[in-house]
mmCIF file with all atom_site columns, C-alpha atoms in Angstrom:
data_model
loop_
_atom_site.group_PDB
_atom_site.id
_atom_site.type_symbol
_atom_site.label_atom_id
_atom_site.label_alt_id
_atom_site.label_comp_id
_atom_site.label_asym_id
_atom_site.label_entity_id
_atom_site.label_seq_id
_atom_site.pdbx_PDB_ins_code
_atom_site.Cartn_x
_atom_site.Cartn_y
_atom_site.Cartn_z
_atom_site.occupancy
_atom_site.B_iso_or_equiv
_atom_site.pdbx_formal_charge
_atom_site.auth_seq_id
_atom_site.auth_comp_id
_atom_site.auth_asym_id
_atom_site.auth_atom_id
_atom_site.pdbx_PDB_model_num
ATOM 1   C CA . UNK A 1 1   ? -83.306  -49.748 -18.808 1.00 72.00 ? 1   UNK A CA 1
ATOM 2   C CA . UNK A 1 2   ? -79.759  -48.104 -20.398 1.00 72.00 ? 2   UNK A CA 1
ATOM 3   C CA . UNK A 1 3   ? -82.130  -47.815 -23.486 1.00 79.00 ? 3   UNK A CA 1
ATOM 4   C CA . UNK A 1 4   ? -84.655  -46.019 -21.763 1.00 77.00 ? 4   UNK A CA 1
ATOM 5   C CA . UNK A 1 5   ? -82.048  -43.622 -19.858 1.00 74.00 ? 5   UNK A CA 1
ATOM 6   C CA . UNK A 1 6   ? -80.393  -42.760 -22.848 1.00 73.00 ? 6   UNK A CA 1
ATOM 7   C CA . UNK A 1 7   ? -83.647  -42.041 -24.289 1.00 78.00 ? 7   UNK A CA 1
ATOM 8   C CA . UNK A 1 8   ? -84.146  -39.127 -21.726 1.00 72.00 ? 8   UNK A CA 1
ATOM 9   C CA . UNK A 1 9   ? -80.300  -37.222 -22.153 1.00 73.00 ? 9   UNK A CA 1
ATOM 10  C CA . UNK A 1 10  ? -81.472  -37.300 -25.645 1.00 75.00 ? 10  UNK A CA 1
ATOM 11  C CA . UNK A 1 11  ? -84.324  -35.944 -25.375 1.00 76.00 ? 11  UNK A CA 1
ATOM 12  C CA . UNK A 1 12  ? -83.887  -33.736 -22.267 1.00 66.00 ? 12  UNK A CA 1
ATOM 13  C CA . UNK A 1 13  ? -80.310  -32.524 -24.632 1.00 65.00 ? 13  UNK A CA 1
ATOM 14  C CA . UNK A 1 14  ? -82.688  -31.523 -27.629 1.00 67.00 ? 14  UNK A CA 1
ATOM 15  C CA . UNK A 1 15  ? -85.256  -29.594 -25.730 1.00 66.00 ? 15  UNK A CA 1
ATOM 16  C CA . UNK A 1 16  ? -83.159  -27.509 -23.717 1.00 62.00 ? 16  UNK A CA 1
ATOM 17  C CA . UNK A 1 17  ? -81.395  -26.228 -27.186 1.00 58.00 ? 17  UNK A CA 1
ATOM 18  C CA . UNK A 1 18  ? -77.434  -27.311 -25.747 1.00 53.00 ? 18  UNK A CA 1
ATOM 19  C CA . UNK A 1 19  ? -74.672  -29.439 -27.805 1.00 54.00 ? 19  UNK A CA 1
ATOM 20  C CA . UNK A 1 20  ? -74.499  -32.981 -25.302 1.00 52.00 ? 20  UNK A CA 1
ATOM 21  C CA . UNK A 1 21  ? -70.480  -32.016 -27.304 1.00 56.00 ? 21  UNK A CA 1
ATOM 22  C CA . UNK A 1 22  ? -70.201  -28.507 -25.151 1.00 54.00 ? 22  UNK A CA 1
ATOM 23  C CA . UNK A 1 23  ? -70.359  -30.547 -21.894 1.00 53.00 ? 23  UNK A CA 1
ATOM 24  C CA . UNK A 1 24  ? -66.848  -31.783 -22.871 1.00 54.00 ? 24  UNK A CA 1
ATOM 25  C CA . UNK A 1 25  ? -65.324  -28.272 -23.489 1.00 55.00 ? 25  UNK A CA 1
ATOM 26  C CA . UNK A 1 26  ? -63.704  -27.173 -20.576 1.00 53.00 ? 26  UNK A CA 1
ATOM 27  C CA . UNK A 1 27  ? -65.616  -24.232 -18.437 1.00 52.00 ? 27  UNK A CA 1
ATOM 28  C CA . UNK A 1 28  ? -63.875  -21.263 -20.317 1.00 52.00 ? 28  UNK A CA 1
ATOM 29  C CA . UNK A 1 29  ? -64.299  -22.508 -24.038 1.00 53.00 ? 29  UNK A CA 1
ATOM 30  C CA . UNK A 1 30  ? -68.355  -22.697 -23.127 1.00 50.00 ? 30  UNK A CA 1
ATOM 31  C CA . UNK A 1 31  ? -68.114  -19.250 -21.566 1.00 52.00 ? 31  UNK A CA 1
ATOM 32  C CA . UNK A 1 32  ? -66.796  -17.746 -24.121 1.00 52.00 ? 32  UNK A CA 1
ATOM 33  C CA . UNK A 1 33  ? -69.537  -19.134 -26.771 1.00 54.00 ? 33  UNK A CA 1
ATOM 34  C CA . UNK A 1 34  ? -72.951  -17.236 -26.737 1.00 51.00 ? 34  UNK A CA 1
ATOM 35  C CA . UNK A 1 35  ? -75.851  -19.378 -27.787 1.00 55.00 ? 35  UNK A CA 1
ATOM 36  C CA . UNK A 1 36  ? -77.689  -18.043 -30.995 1.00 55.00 ? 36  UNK A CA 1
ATOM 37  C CA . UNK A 1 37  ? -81.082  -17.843 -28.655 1.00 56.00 ? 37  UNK A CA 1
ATOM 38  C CA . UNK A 1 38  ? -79.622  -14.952 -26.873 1.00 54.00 ? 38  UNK A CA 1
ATOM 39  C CA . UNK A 1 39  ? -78.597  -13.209 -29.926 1.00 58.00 ? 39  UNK A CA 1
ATOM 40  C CA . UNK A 1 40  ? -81.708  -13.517 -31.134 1.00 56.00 ? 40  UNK A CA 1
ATOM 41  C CA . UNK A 1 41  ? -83.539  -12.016 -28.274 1.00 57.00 ? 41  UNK A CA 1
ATOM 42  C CA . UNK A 1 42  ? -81.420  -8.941  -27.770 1.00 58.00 ? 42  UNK A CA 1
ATOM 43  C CA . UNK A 1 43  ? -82.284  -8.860  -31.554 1.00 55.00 ? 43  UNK A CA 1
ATOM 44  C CA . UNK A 1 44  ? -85.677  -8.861  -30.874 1.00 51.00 ? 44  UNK A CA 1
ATOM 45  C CA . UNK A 1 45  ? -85.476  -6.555  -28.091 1.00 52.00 ? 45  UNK A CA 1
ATOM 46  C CA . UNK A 1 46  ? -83.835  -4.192  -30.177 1.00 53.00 ? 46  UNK A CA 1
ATOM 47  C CA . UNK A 1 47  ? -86.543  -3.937  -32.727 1.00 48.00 ? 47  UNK A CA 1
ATOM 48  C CA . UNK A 1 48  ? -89.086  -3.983  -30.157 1.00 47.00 ? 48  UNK A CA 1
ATOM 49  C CA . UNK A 1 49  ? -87.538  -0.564  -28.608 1.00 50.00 ? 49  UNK A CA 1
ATOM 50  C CA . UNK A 1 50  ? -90.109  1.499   -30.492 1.00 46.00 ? 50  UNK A CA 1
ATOM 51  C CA . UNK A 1 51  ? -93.305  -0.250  -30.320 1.00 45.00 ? 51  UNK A CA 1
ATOM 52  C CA . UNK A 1 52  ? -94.958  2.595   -32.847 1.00 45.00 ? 52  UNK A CA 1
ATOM 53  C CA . UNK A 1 53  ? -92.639  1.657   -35.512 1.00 49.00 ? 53  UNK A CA 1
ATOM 54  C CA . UNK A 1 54  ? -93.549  -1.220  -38.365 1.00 53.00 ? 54  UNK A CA 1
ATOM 55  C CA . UNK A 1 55  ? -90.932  -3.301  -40.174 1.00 58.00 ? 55  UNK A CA 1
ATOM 56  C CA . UNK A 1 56  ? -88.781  -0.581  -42.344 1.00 60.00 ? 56  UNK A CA 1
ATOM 57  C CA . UNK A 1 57  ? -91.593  2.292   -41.931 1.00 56.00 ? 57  UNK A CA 1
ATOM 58  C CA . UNK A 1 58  ? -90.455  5.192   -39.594 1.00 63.00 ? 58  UNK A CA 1
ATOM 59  C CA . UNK A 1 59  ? -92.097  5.169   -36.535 1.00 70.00 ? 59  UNK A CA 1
ATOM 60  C CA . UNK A 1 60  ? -95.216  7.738   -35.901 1.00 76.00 ? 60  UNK A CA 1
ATOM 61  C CA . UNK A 1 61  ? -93.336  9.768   -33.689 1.00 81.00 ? 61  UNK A CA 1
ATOM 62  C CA . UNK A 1 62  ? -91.050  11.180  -36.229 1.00 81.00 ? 62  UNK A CA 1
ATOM 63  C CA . UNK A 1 63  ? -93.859  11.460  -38.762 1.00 82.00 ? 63  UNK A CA 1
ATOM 64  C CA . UNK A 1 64  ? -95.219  13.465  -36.303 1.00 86.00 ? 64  UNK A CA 1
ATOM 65  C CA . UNK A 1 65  ? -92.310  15.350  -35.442 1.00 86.00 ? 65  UNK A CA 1
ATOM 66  C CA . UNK A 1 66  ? -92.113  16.335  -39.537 1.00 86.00 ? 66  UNK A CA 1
ATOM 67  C CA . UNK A 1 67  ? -95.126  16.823  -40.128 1.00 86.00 ? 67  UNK A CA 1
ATOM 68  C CA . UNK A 1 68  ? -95.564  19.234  -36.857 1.00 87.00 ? 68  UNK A CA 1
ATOM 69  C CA . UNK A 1 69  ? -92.711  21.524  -38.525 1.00 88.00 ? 69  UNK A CA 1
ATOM 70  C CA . UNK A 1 70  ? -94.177  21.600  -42.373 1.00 87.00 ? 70  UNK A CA 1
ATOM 71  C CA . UNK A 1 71  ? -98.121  21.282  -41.476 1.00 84.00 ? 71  UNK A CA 1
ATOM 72  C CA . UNK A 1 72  ? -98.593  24.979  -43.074 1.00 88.00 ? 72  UNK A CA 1
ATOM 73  C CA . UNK A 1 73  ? -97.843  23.376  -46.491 1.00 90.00 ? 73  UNK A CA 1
ATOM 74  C CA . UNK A 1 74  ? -100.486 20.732  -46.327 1.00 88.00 ? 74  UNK A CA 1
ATOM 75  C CA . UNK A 1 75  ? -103.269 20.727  -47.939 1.00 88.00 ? 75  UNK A CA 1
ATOM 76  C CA . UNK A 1 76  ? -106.888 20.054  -45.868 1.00 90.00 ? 76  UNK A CA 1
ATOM 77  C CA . UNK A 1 77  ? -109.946 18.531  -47.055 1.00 88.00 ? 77  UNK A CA 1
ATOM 78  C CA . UNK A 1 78  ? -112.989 17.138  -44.998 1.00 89.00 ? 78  UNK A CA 1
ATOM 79  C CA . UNK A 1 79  ? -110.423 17.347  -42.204 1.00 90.00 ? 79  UNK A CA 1
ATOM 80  C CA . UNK A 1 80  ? -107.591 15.079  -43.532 1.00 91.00 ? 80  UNK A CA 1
ATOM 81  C CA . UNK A 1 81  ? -104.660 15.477  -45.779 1.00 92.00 ? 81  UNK A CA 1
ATOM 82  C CA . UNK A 1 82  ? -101.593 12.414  -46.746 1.00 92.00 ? 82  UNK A CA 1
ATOM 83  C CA . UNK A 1 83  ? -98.279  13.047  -47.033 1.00 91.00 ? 83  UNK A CA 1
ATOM 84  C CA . UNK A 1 84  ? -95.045  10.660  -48.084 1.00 89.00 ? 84  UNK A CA 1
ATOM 85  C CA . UNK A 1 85  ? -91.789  10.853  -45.980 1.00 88.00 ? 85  UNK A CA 1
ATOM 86  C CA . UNK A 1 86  ? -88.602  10.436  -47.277 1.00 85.00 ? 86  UNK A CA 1
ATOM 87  C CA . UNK A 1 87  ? -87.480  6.793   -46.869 1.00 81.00 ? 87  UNK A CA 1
ATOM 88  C CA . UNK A 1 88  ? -83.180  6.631   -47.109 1.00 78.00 ? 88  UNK A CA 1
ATOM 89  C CA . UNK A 1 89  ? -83.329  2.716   -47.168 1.00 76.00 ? 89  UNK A CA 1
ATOM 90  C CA . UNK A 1 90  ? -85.139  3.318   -50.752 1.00 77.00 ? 90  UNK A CA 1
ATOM 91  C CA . UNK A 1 91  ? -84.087  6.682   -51.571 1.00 83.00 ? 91  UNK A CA 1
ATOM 92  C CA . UNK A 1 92  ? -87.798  7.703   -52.304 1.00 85.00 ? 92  UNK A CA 1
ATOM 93  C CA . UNK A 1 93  ? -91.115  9.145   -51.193 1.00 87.00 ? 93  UNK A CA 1
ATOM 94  C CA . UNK A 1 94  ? -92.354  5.343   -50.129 1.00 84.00 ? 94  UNK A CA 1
ATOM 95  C CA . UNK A 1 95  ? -94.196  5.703   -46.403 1.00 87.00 ? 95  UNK A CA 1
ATOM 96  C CA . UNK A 1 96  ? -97.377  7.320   -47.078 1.00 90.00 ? 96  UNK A CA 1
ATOM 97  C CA . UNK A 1 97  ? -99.877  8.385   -44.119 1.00 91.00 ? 97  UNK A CA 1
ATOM 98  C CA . UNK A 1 98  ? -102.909 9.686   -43.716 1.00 92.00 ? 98  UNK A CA 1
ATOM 99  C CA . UNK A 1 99  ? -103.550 12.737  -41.402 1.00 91.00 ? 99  UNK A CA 1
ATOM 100 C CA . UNK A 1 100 ? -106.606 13.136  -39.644 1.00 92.00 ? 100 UNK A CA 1
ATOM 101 C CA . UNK A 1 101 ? -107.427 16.487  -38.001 1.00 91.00 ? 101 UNK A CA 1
ATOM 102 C CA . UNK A 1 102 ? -110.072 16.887  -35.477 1.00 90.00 ? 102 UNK A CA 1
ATOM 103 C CA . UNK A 1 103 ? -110.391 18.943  -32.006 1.00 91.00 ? 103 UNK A CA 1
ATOM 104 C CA . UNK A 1 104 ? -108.487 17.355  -29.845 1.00 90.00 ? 104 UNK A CA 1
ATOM 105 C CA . UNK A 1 105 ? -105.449 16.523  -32.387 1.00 88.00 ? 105 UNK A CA 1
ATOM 106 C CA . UNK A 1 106 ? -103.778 15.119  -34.753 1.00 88.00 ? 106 UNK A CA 1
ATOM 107 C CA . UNK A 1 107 ? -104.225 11.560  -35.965 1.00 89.00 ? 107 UNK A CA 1
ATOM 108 C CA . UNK A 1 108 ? -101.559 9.191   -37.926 1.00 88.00 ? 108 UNK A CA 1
ATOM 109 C CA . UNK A 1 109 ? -102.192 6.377   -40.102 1.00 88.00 ? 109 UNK A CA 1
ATOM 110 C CA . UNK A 1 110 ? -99.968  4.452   -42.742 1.00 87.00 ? 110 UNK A CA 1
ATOM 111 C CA . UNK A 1 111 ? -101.910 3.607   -45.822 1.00 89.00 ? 111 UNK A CA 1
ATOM 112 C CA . UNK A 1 112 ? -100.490 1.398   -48.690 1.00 88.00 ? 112 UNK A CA 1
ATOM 113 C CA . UNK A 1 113 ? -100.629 4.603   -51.879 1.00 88.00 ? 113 UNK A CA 1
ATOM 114 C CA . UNK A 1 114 ? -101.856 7.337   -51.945 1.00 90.00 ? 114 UNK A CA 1
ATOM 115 C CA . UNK A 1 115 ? -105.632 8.752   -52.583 1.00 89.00 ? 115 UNK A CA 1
ATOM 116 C CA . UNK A 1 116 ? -104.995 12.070  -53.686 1.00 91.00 ? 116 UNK A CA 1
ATOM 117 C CA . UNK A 1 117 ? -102.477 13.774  -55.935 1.00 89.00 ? 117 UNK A CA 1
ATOM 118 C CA . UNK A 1 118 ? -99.193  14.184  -55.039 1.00 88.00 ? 118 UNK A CA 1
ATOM 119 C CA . UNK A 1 119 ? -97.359  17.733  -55.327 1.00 87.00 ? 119 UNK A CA 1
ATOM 120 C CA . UNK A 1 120 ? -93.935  17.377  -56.639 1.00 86.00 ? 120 UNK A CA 1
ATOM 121 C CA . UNK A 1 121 ? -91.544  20.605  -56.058 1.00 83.00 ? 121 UNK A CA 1
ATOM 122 C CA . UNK A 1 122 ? -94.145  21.875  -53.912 1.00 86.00 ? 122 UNK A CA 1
ATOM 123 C CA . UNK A 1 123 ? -93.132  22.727  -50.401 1.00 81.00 ? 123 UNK A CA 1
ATOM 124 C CA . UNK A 1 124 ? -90.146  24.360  -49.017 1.00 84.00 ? 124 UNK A CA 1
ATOM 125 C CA . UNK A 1 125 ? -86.434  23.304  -50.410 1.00 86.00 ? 125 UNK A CA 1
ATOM 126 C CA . UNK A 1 126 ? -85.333  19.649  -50.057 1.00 85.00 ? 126 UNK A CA 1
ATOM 127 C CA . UNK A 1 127 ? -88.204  18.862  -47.333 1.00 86.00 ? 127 UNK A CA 1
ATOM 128 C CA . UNK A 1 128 ? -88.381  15.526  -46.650 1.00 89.00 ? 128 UNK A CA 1
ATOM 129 C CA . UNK A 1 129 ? -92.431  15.709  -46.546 1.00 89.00 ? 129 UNK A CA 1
ATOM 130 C CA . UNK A 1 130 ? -93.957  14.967  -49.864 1.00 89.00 ? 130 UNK A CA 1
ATOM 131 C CA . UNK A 1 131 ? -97.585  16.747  -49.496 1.00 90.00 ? 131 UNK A CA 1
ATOM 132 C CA . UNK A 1 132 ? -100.898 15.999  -51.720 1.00 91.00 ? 132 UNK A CA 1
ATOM 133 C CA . UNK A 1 133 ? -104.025 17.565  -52.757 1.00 91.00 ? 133 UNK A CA 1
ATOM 134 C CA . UNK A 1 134 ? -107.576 16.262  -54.167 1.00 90.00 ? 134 UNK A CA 1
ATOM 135 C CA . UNK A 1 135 ? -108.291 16.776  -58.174 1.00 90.00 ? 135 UNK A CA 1
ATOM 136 C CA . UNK A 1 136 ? -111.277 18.812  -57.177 1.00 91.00 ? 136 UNK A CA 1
ATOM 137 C CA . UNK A 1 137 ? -108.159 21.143  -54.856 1.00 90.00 ? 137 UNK A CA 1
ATOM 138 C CA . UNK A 1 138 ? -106.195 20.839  -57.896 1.00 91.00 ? 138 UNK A CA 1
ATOM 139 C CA . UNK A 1 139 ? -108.508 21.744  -60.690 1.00 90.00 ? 139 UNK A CA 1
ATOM 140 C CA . UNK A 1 140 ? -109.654 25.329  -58.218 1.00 90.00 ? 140 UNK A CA 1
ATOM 141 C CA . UNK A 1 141 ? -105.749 25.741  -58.594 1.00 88.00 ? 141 UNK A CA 1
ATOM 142 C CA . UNK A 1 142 ? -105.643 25.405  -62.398 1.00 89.00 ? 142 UNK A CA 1
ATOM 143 C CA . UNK A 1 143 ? -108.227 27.673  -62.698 1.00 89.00 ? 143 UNK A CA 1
ATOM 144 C CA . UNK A 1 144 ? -107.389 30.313  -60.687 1.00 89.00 ? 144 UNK A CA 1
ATOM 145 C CA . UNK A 1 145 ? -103.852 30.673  -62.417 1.00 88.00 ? 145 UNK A CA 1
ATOM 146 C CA . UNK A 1 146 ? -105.753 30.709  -65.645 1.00 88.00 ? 146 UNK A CA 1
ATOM 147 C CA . UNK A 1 147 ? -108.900 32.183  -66.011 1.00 85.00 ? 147 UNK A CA 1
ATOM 148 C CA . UNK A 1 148 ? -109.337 31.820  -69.584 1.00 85.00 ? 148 UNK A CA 1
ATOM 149 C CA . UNK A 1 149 ? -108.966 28.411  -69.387 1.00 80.00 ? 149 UNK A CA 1
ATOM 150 C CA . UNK A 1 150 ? -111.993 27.632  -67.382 1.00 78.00 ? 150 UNK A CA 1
ATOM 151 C CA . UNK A 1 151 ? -115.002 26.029  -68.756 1.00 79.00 ? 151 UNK A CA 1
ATOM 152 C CA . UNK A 1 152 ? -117.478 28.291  -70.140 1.00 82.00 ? 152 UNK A CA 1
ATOM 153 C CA . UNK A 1 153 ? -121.615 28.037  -68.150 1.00 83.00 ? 153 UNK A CA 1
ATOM 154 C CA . UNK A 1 154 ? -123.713 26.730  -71.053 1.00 86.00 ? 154 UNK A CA 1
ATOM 155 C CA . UNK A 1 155 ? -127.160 26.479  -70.388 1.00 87.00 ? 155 UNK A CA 1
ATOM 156 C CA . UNK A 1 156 ? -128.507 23.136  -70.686 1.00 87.00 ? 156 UNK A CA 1
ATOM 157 C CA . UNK A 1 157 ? -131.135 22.648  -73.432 1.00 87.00 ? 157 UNK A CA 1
ATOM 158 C CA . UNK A 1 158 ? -134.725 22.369  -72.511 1.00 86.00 ? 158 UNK A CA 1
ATOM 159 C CA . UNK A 1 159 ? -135.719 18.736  -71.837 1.00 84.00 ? 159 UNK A CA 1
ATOM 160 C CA . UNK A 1 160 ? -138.200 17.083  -74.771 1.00 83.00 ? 160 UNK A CA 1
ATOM 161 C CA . UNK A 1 161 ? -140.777 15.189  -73.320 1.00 83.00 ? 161 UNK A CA 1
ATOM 162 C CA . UNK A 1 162 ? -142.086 12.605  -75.683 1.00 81.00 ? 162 UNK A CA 1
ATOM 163 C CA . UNK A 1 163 ? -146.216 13.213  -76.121 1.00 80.00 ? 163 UNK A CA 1
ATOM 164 C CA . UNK A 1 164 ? -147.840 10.365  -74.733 1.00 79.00 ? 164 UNK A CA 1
ATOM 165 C CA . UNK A 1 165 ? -150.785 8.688   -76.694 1.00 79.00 ? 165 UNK A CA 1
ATOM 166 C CA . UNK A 1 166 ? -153.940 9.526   -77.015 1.00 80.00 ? 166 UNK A CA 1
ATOM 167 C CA . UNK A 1 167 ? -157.040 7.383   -77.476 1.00 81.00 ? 167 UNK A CA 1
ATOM 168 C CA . UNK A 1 168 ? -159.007 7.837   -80.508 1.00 81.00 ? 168 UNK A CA 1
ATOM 169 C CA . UNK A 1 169 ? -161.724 10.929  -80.564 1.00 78.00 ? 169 UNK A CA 1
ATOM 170 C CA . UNK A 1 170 ? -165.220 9.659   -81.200 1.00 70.00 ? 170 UNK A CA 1
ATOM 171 C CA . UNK A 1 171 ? -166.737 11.292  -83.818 1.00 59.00 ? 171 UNK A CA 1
ATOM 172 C CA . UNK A 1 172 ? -170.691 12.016  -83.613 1.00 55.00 ? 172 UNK A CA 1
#
């Protein structure tokens, strides 16, 4: 029976997550200790604030808020555009997203790397919005700047059909 009993303390001492050795300490000396369960849940809490925002990525709301000031500078195709922000933890252009515009708004995705090209320099002074464009965007920009660097029309060359055969004439 005393076997049995001490079976339960033990038990019922591990499950509830309490040193049996802090029942000894007098009531101010287990005051004053906070259990690493509640540190762990304001933790949590604390990271949980924001539910928009993903491990170390910013959270959507400020990409929105950037991207709402320096939209002018993106460039559009098919109705969508990516940008980088600036992350400080990595000093770099690492949290990509993709934009999608429609009618009714804007729409915000993270993607892993970018589909497009990015435009270094481009933009206005120390913006921390790094903005893309597609080749075919990029090559109408080469082009335009210089003309005589464009690709010349040549006209294709007349297709050669080979003759098919012909059974032999009969002569008589």
């Amino acid at each position: 029976m005393v076997g049995f009993v001490l079976g339960v303390l033990t038990t019922w001492f591990v499950t509830s997550g309490e040193d049996p050795r802090a029942l000894a300490q007098t009531g101010d000396e287990a005051e004053s200790k906070v259990s690493p369960s509640v540190e762990m849940e304001s933790a949590a809490q604390e990271k949980l604030a924001n539910p928009l925002a993903k491990e170390d990525l910013p959270s959507i709301e400020i990409v929105e808020a950037l991207f709402e000031e320096y939209r002018d500078w993106a460039f559009w195709s098919d109705g969508r555009t990516q940008v980088a922000v600036w992350n400080s933890a990595n000093l770099g252009f690492s949290d990509h997203f993709e934009i999608v515009r429609t009618d009714d708004g804007y729409y915000f995705r993270p993607i892993l790397r970018f589909t497009r090209l990015p435009l270094e320099g481009y933009g206005p002074p120390n913006s921390p919005v790094l903005f893309t464009e597609t080749a075919e965007q990029r090559a109408k920009r080469f082009i335009a700047a210089n003309p005589s660097a464009a690709p010349k029309p040549v006209a294709p060359e007349p297709l050669k059909f080979k003759e098919l055969p012909r059974p032999p004439s009969s002569g008589s």
